[in-house]
PDB file of C-alpha atoms in Angstrom:
ATOM      1  CA  MET A   3    -167.884 -82.778 -61.495  1.00  0.00           C
ATOM      2  CA  LEU A   4    -165.546 -81.141 -58.899  1.00  0.00           C
ATOM      3  CA  ALA A   5    -162.457 -82.945 -57.758  1.00  0.00           C
ATOM      4  CA  LEU A   6    -163.146 -83.739 -53.938  1.00  0.00           C
ATOM      5  CA  LEU A   7    -160.056 -83.723 -51.378  1.00  0.00           C
ATOM      6  CA  VAL A   8    -159.842 -85.735 -48.594  1.00  0.00           C
ATOM      7  CA  VAL A   9    -157.328 -84.645 -45.726  1.00  0.00           C
ATOM      8  CA  VAL A  10    -156.554 -87.708 -43.696  1.00  0.00           C
ATOM      9  CA  LEU A  11    -154.383 -86.375 -40.824  1.00  0.00           C
ATOM     10  CA  ALA A  12    -152.283 -89.376 -39.393  1.00  0.00           C
ATOM     11  CA  VAL A  13    -152.484 -89.351 -35.237  1.00  0.00           C
ATOM     12  CA  PHE A  14    -150.268 -91.098 -33.241  1.00  0.00           C
ATOM     13  CA  GLY A  15    -151.782 -92.646 -30.120  1.00  0.00           C
ATOM     14  CA  SER A  16    -149.687 -94.148 -27.282  1.00  0.00           C
ATOM     15  CA  GLY A  17    -150.460 -97.623 -27.677  1.00  0.00           C
ATOM     16  CA  CYS A  18    -147.605 -98.409 -30.086  1.00  0.00           C
ATOM     17  CA  THR A  19    -145.860-101.007 -29.002  1.00  0.00           C
ATOM     18  CA  ARG A  20    -142.095-100.346 -28.032  1.00  0.00           C
ATOM     19  CA  GLY A  21    -140.487-102.911 -30.420  1.00  0.00           C
ATOM     20  CA  GLN A  22    -142.689-101.203 -33.781  1.00  0.00           C
ATOM     21  CA  ASP A  23    -140.509-100.494 -36.173  1.00  0.00           C
ATOM     22  CA  ALA A  24    -139.996 -96.588 -36.527  1.00  0.00           C
ATOM     23  CA  ALA A  25    -139.278 -97.055 -40.288  1.00  0.00           C
ATOM     24  CA  ALA A  26    -142.404 -98.367 -41.195  1.00  0.00           C
ATOM     25  CA  ALA A  27    -144.673 -95.467 -38.851  1.00  0.00           C
ATOM     26  CA  PRO A  28    -146.518 -93.053 -41.006  1.00  0.00           C
ATOM     27  CA  THR A  29    -144.924 -89.739 -41.807  1.00  0.00           C
ATOM     28  CA  SER A  30    -146.442 -87.132 -39.933  1.00  0.00           C
ATOM     29  CA  GLY A  31    -148.916 -83.977 -41.665  1.00  0.00           C
ATOM     30  CA  PRO A  32    -151.653 -84.542 -44.160  1.00  0.00           C
ATOM     31  CA  VAL A  33    -152.056 -86.915 -46.780  1.00  0.00           C
ATOM     32  CA  VAL A  34    -153.872 -85.181 -49.748  1.00  0.00           C
ATOM     33  CA  LEU A  35    -156.007 -87.286 -51.717  1.00  0.00           C
ATOM     34  CA  GLN A  36    -157.820 -86.474 -54.569  1.00  0.00           C
ATOM     35  CA  ALA A  37    -161.159 -88.625 -55.517  1.00  0.00           C
ATOM     36  CA  GLY A  38    -160.893 -90.074 -59.112  1.00  0.00           C
ATOM     37  CA  ALA A  39    -163.710 -91.120 -60.999  1.00  0.00           C
ATOM     38  CA  PRO A  40    -166.608 -93.311 -60.109  1.00  0.00           C
ATOM     39  CA  GLY A  41    -165.326 -96.402 -59.139  1.00  0.00           C
ATOM     40  CA  GLU A  42    -162.031 -95.662 -59.777  1.00  0.00           C
ATOM     41  CA  ALA A  43    -159.508 -95.660 -56.512  1.00  0.00           C
ATOM     42  CA  PRO A  44    -158.388 -91.931 -55.150  1.00  0.00           C
ATOM     43  CA  GLU A  45    -155.124 -90.169 -56.072  1.00  0.00           C
ATOM     44  CA  ARG A  46    -152.279 -89.247 -53.275  1.00  0.00           C
ATOM     45  CA  ILE A  47    -151.101 -85.720 -54.611  1.00  0.00           C
ATOM     46  CA  SER A  48    -149.092 -83.213 -53.240  1.00  0.00           C
ATOM     47  CA  ALA A  49    -150.271 -80.373 -50.847  1.00  0.00           C
ATOM     48  CA  GLU A  50    -148.663 -78.075 -53.610  1.00  0.00           C
ATOM     49  CA  ALA A  51    -150.467 -79.771 -56.625  1.00  0.00           C
ATOM     50  CA  ALA A  52    -154.164 -79.427 -54.230  1.00  0.00           C
ATOM     51  CA  GLU A  53    -153.872 -75.781 -53.847  1.00  0.00           C
ATOM     52  CA  ALA A  54    -153.214 -75.595 -58.012  1.00  0.00           C
ATOM     53  CA  ILE A  55    -156.558 -77.267 -58.324  1.00  0.00           C
ATOM     54  CA  GLU A  56    -158.768 -74.614 -60.180  1.00  0.00           C
ATOM     55  CA  PRO A  57    -162.636 -74.424 -58.540  1.00  0.00           C
ATOM     56  CA  PRO A  58    -165.357 -75.308 -60.544  1.00  0.00           C
ATOM     57  CA  PRO A  59    -166.718 -71.910 -62.848  1.00  0.00           C
ATOM     58  CA  HIS A  60    -170.731 -71.389 -61.778  1.00  0.00           C
ATOM     59  CA  THR A  61    -173.164 -71.876 -64.338  1.00  0.00           C
ATOM     60  CA  PRO A  62    -176.390 -70.293 -65.939  1.00  0.00           C
ATOM     61  CA  ALA A  63    -178.108 -72.415 -63.328  1.00  0.00           C
ATOM     62  CA  ASP A  64    -176.116 -71.478 -60.165  1.00  0.00           C
ATOM     63  CA  VAL A  65    -177.003 -67.871 -61.163  1.00  0.00           C
ATOM     64  CA  ALA A  66    -180.663 -68.632 -61.629  1.00  0.00           C
ATOM     65  CA  PHE A  67    -181.022 -70.776 -58.453  1.00  0.00           C
ATOM     66  CA  VAL A  68    -179.238 -67.669 -56.188  1.00  0.00           C
ATOM     67  CA  ALA A  69    -181.656 -65.336 -57.744  1.00  0.00           C
ATOM     68  CA  GLY A  70    -184.922 -67.608 -57.561  1.00  0.00           C
ATOM     69  CA  MET A  71    -183.480 -68.262 -53.415  1.00  0.00           C
ATOM     70  CA  LEU A  72    -183.411 -64.285 -53.067  1.00  0.00           C
ATOM     71  CA  HIS A  73    -187.307 -63.697 -54.519  1.00  0.00           C
ATOM     72  CA  HIS A  74    -188.055 -66.747 -52.487  1.00  0.00           C
ATOM     73  CA  HIS A  75    -186.787 -65.627 -49.213  1.00  0.00           C
ATOM     74  CA  ALA A  76    -188.147 -62.133 -49.949  1.00  0.00           C
ATOM     75  CA  GLN A  77    -191.682 -63.261 -49.771  1.00  0.00           C
ATOM     76  CA  ALA A  78    -190.756 -65.561 -46.460  1.00  0.00           C
ATOM     77  CA  LEU A  79    -189.875 -61.805 -44.947  1.00  0.00           C
ATOM     78  CA  ASP A  80    -192.994 -60.314 -46.537  1.00  0.00           C
ATOM     79  CA  MET A  81    -194.861 -63.522 -44.319  1.00  0.00           C
ATOM     80  CA  THR A  82    -193.164 -62.842 -41.252  1.00  0.00           C
ATOM     81  CA  ALA A  83    -193.819 -58.888 -41.395  1.00  0.00           C
ATOM     82  CA  LEU A  84    -197.702 -60.178 -40.498  1.00  0.00           C
ATOM     83  CA  VAL A  85    -196.755 -62.315 -37.322  1.00  0.00           C
ATOM     84  CA  ALA A  86    -196.608 -59.634 -34.675  1.00  0.00           C
ATOM     85  CA  ASP A  87    -200.223 -57.815 -35.138  1.00  0.00           C
ATOM     86  CA  ARG A  88    -201.964 -60.876 -35.887  1.00  0.00           C
ATOM     87  CA  THR A  89    -200.562 -64.132 -33.915  1.00  0.00           C
ATOM     88  CA  SER A  90    -202.862 -65.334 -31.114  1.00  0.00           C
ATOM     89  CA  ILE A  91    -199.476 -66.863 -29.495  1.00  0.00           C
ATOM     90  CA  ASP A  92    -195.988 -65.095 -28.109  1.00  0.00           C
ATOM     91  CA  SER A  93    -193.746 -68.386 -29.435  1.00  0.00           C
ATOM     92  CA  LEU A  94    -194.770 -67.606 -32.891  1.00  0.00           C
ATOM     93  CA  ALA A  95    -193.931 -64.029 -32.899  1.00  0.00           C
ATOM     94  CA  SER A  96    -190.816 -65.701 -31.645  1.00  0.00           C
ATOM     95  CA  PHE A  97    -189.773 -67.917 -34.003  1.00  0.00           C
ATOM     96  CA  ALA A  98    -191.015 -65.382 -36.896  1.00  0.00           C
ATOM     97  CA  GLU A  99    -188.318 -63.248 -35.412  1.00  0.00           C
ATOM     98  CA  ARG A 100    -185.531 -65.666 -35.486  1.00  0.00           C
ATOM     99  CA  MET A 101    -186.600 -66.682 -38.903  1.00  0.00           C
ATOM    100  CA  ASP A 102    -186.223 -62.822 -40.290  1.00  0.00           C
ATOM    101  CA  ILE A 103    -182.445 -63.164 -38.956  1.00  0.00           C
ATOM    102  CA  SER A 104    -182.065 -66.656 -40.784  1.00  0.00           C
ATOM    103  CA  GLN A 105    -183.486 -65.072 -44.359  1.00  0.00           C
ATOM    104  CA  TYR A 106    -181.339 -61.762 -43.676  1.00  0.00           C
ATOM    105  CA  ASP A 107    -178.168 -63.499 -43.600  1.00  0.00           C
ATOM    106  CA  GLU A 108    -178.633 -65.889 -45.991  1.00  0.00           C
ATOM    107  CA  ILE A 109    -180.174 -62.962 -48.486  1.00  0.00           C
ATOM    108  CA  ASP A 110    -175.961 -60.956 -47.584  1.00  0.00           C
ATOM    109  CA  LEU A 111    -174.646 -64.313 -49.021  1.00  0.00           C
ATOM    110  CA  MET A 112    -176.408 -64.781 -52.064  1.00  0.00           C
ATOM    111  CA  VAL A 113    -176.268 -61.125 -52.708  1.00  0.00           C
ATOM    112  CA  SER A 114    -172.153 -61.390 -51.976  1.00  0.00           C
ATOM    113  CA  TRP A 115    -171.992 -64.435 -54.243  1.00  0.00           C
ATOM    114  CA  LEU A 116    -173.604 -62.820 -57.047  1.00  0.00           C
ATOM    115  CA  GLU A 117    -171.451 -59.780 -56.710  1.00  0.00           C
ATOM    116  CA  ALA A 118    -168.206 -62.074 -56.642  1.00  0.00           C
ATOM    117  CA  ARG A 119    -169.247 -62.879 -59.901  1.00  0.00           C
ATOM    118  CA  GLY A 120    -170.442 -60.257 -61.637  1.00  0.00           C
ATOM    119  CA  GLU A 121    -173.891 -61.407 -62.047  1.00  0.00           C
ATOM    120  CA  PRO A 122    -176.972 -58.764 -61.829  1.00  0.00           C
ATOM    121  CA  VAL A 123    -179.108 -58.793 -58.336  1.00  0.00           C
ATOM    122  CA  PRO A 124    -182.201 -58.951 -58.583  1.00  0.00           C
ATOM    123  CA  ASP A 125    -184.545 -56.494 -56.555  1.00  0.00           C
ATOM    124  CA  VAL A 126    -186.079 -58.410 -53.315  1.00  0.00           C
ATOM    125  CA  GLY A 127    -186.340 -55.210 -51.463  1.00  0.00           C
ATOM    126  CA  PRO A 128    -189.354 -55.714 -48.992  1.00  0.00           C
ATOM    127  CA  GLY A 129    -193.220 -55.704 -50.733  1.00  0.00           C
ATOM    128  CA  SER A 130    -191.198 -56.709 -54.496  1.00  0.00           C
ATOM    129  CA  ALA A 131    -192.990 -58.137 -57.206  1.00  0.00           C
ATOM    130  CA  HIS A 132    -192.153 -61.699 -56.458  1.00  0.00           C
ATOM    131  CA  ALA A 133    -192.500 -61.185 -52.870  1.00  0.00           C
ATOM    132  CA  ARG A 134    -195.966 -59.928 -53.228  1.00  0.00           C
ATOM    133  CA  GLY A 135    -196.580 -63.248 -55.166  1.00  0.00           C
ATOM    134  CA  ASP A 136    -196.649 -61.111 -58.928  1.00  0.00           C
ATOM    135  CA  HIS A 137    -194.758 -64.156 -60.500  1.00  0.00           C
ATOM    136  CA  GLY A 138    -195.634 -63.653 -64.063  1.00  0.00           C
ATOM    137  CA  GLU A 139    -195.071 -66.875 -66.009  1.00  0.00           C
ATOM    138  CA  HIS A 140    -192.390 -68.556 -64.043  1.00  0.00           C
ATOM    139  CA  MET A 141    -193.569 -69.747 -60.538  1.00  0.00           C
ATOM    140  CA  MET A 142    -190.952 -71.294 -57.879  1.00  0.00           C
ATOM    141  CA  PRO A 143    -191.892 -74.406 -55.864  1.00  0.00           C
ATOM    142  CA  GLY A 144    -193.841 -73.065 -52.727  1.00  0.00           C
ATOM    143  CA  MET A 145    -194.099 -69.540 -53.595  1.00  0.00           C
ATOM    144  CA  LEU A 146    -197.403 -68.272 -52.665  1.00  0.00           C
ATOM    145  CA  THR A 147    -199.673 -66.192 -55.467  1.00  0.00           C
ATOM    146  CA  ALA A 148    -200.812 -62.889 -54.765  1.00  0.00           C
ATOM    147  CA  GLU A 149    -204.261 -64.120 -53.625  1.00  0.00           C
ATOM    148  CA  GLN A 150    -202.890 -66.198 -51.280  1.00  0.00           C
ATOM    149  CA  MET A 151    -200.919 -63.641 -49.623  1.00  0.00           C
ATOM    150  CA  ASP A 152    -204.181 -61.019 -49.396  1.00  0.00           C
ATOM    151  CA  ARG A 153    -205.966 -63.828 -47.222  1.00  0.00           C
ATOM    152  CA  LEU A 154    -202.899 -64.599 -45.267  1.00  0.00           C
ATOM    153  CA  ALA A 155    -202.928 -60.732 -44.474  1.00  0.00           C
ATOM    154  CA  ALA A 156    -206.813 -60.631 -44.006  1.00  0.00           C
ATOM    155  CA  ALA A 157    -206.458 -63.077 -41.319  1.00  0.00           C
ATOM    156  CA  ASP A 158    -206.205 -62.949 -37.438  1.00  0.00           C
ATOM    157  CA  GLY A 159    -205.892 -64.980 -34.684  1.00  0.00           C
ATOM    158  CA  VAL A 160    -205.667 -68.450 -34.633  1.00  0.00           C
ATOM    159  CA  GLU A 161    -206.931 -68.609 -38.028  1.00  0.00           C
ATOM    160  CA  PHE A 162    -204.116 -66.596 -39.127  1.00  0.00           C
ATOM    161  CA  ASP A 163    -201.548 -68.735 -37.309  1.00  0.00           C
ATOM    162  CA  LEU A 164    -202.819 -72.102 -38.726  1.00  0.00           C
ATOM    163  CA  LEU A 165    -202.956 -70.371 -42.101  1.00  0.00           C
ATOM    164  CA  PHE A 166    -199.244 -68.904 -41.953  1.00  0.00           C
ATOM    165  CA  LEU A 167    -197.960 -72.355 -40.664  1.00  0.00           C
ATOM    166  CA  ASP A 168    -199.045 -74.029 -43.200  1.00  0.00           C
ATOM    167  CA  ALA A 169    -198.472 -72.038 -46.182  1.00  0.00           C
ATOM    168  CA  MET A 170    -194.999 -71.194 -44.543  1.00  0.00           C
ATOM    169  CA  THR A 171    -194.197 -75.270 -44.226  1.00  0.00           C
ATOM    170  CA  PHE A 172    -195.511 -75.403 -48.017  1.00  0.00           C
ATOM    171  CA  HIS A 173    -192.803 -72.342 -48.572  1.00  0.00           C
ATOM    172  CA  HIS A 174    -189.971 -74.529 -47.069  1.00  0.00           C
ATOM    173  CA  GLU A 175    -191.010 -77.604 -48.879  1.00  0.00           C
ATOM    174  CA  GLY A 176    -190.538 -75.377 -52.274  1.00  0.00           C
ATOM    175  CA  ALA A 177    -186.787 -74.416 -51.235  1.00  0.00           C
ATOM    176  CA  LEU A 178    -186.328 -77.744 -50.512  1.00  0.00           C
ATOM    177  CA  LEU A 179    -187.129 -78.832 -54.101  1.00  0.00           C
ATOM    178  CA  MET A 180    -185.116 -75.926 -55.297  1.00  0.00           C
ATOM    179  CA  VAL A 181    -182.013 -77.364 -53.876  1.00  0.00           C
ATOM    180  CA  GLU A 182    -182.210 -80.793 -54.890  1.00  0.00           C
ATOM    181  CA  ASP A 183    -183.232 -79.835 -58.265  1.00  0.00           C
ATOM    182  CA  LEU A 184    -179.833 -77.567 -57.921  1.00  0.00           C
ATOM    183  CA  TYR A 185    -178.026 -81.221 -57.153  1.00  0.00           C
ATOM    184  CA  ALA A 186    -179.780 -83.187 -59.683  1.00  0.00           C
ATOM    185  CA  LEU A 187    -178.518 -81.179 -62.414  1.00  0.00           C
ATOM    186  CA  GLU A 188    -175.553 -82.883 -64.582  1.00  0.00           C
ATOM    187  CA  ASP A 189    -173.700 -79.934 -65.793  1.00  0.00           C
ATOM    188  CA  GLY A 190    -171.429 -78.985 -63.269  1.00  0.00           C
ATOM    189  CA  SER A 191    -174.338 -76.952 -61.543  1.00  0.00           C
ATOM    190  CA  GLY A 192    -174.363 -76.952 -57.696  1.00  0.00           C
ATOM    191  CA  GLN A 193    -170.189 -77.820 -57.685  1.00  0.00           C
ATOM    192  CA  ASP A 194    -169.085 -73.805 -56.665  1.00  0.00           C
ATOM    193  CA  ASN A 195    -167.683 -74.212 -53.159  1.00  0.00           C
ATOM    194  CA  ASP A 196    -169.355 -70.977 -51.929  1.00  0.00           C
ATOM    195  CA  LEU A 197    -172.998 -71.728 -53.310  1.00  0.00           C
ATOM    196  CA  PHE A 198    -172.792 -75.899 -52.468  1.00  0.00           C
ATOM    197  CA  THR A 199    -172.311 -74.359 -48.529  1.00  0.00           C
ATOM    198  CA  MET A 200    -175.090 -71.779 -48.940  1.00  0.00           C
ATOM    199  CA  ALA A 201    -177.227 -74.266 -50.496  1.00  0.00           C
ATOM    200  CA  SER A 202    -176.510 -77.171 -48.041  1.00  0.00           C
ATOM    201  CA  HIS A 203    -177.079 -74.518 -45.044  1.00  0.00           C
ATOM    202  CA  ILE A 204    -179.999 -73.410 -46.723  1.00  0.00           C
ATOM    203  CA  ASP A 205    -181.375 -77.062 -46.763  1.00  0.00           C
ATOM    204  CA  ALA A 206    -180.382 -77.665 -43.125  1.00  0.00           C
ATOM    205  CA  ASP A 207    -182.308 -74.499 -41.592  1.00  0.00           C
ATOM    206  CA  GLN A 208    -185.513 -75.085 -43.791  1.00  0.00           C
ATOM    207  CA  ARG A 209    -185.804 -78.826 -42.234  1.00  0.00           C
ATOM    208  CA  ILE A 210    -185.244 -77.312 -38.518  1.00  0.00           C
ATOM    209  CA  GLU A 211    -187.788 -74.800 -39.146  1.00  0.00           C
ATOM    210  CA  ILE A 212    -190.013 -76.963 -40.844  1.00  0.00           C
ATOM    211  CA  ASP A 213    -190.043 -79.558 -37.735  1.00  0.00           C
ATOM    212  CA  ARG A 214    -190.611 -76.456 -35.412  1.00  0.00           C
ATOM    213  CA  MET A 215    -193.634 -75.160 -37.369  1.00  0.00           C
ATOM    214  CA  ALA A 216    -194.968 -78.702 -36.832  1.00  0.00           C
ATOM    215  CA  GLU A 217    -194.923 -78.255 -33.199  1.00  0.00           C
ATOM    216  CA  LEU A 218    -196.168 -74.760 -33.569  1.00  0.00           C
ATOM    217  CA  ARG A 219    -199.222 -76.053 -35.334  1.00  0.00           C
ATOM    218  CA  GLU A 220    -199.669 -78.481 -32.217  1.00  0.00           C
ATOM    219  CA  GLU A 221    -199.502 -75.717 -29.647  1.00  0.00           C
ATOM    220  CA  VAL A 222    -201.894 -73.476 -32.024  1.00  0.00           C
ATOM    221  CA  ALA A 223    -204.322 -76.140 -32.417  1.00  0.00           C
ATOM    222  CA  ALA A 224    -204.041 -77.055 -28.340  1.00  0.00           C
ATOM    223  CA  GLY A 225    -205.299 -73.463 -27.429  1.00  0.00           C
ATOM    224  CA  SER A 226    -207.910 -73.246 -29.800  1.00  0.00           C
TER     225      SER A 226
END
């Protein structure tokens, strides 16, 4: 497991008593603590030793997660591309535009992560097989089938809005499950620093958007 480093900054307030022994005052600068094994106390190490610690290697499960999440995001973009011509409310169109920005940003990060580690980058362009719902034998959590994508594309107005919000909420919940499954592995997966940051960001974004979609669903239902 990744050795966690905790940097504790010594902050001095003006409330120290005048008679305090200067020799007892803590030294300035950061104190670096390396977390021990479960149940063990952390160990104080030098800044040089902290910099020398090698980051954990990425695992096949890490690569599978990023490749799978790329396909997942690609389908989300295919879904949001349907909104502008079908929605009955401007607020849903605005939501889809903001979602596009976050999805493209995360796709760029995932592609860069794979390239930096010499791993293959899957085809996730608009209309790619996975985005269309053609998953073959493997279907990731939250992914829509080709039939479900066709039904969404055929809908319009309020029917489309409700179908889109339900489908995208299901889609986001699947992404959360993918992150949860990655962190549940005990083979060192999910410990790569960049991947951990990226997965945490995806998790946070999905939760925020799920809450927003619940509000939009109420708005659509109230106006129908």
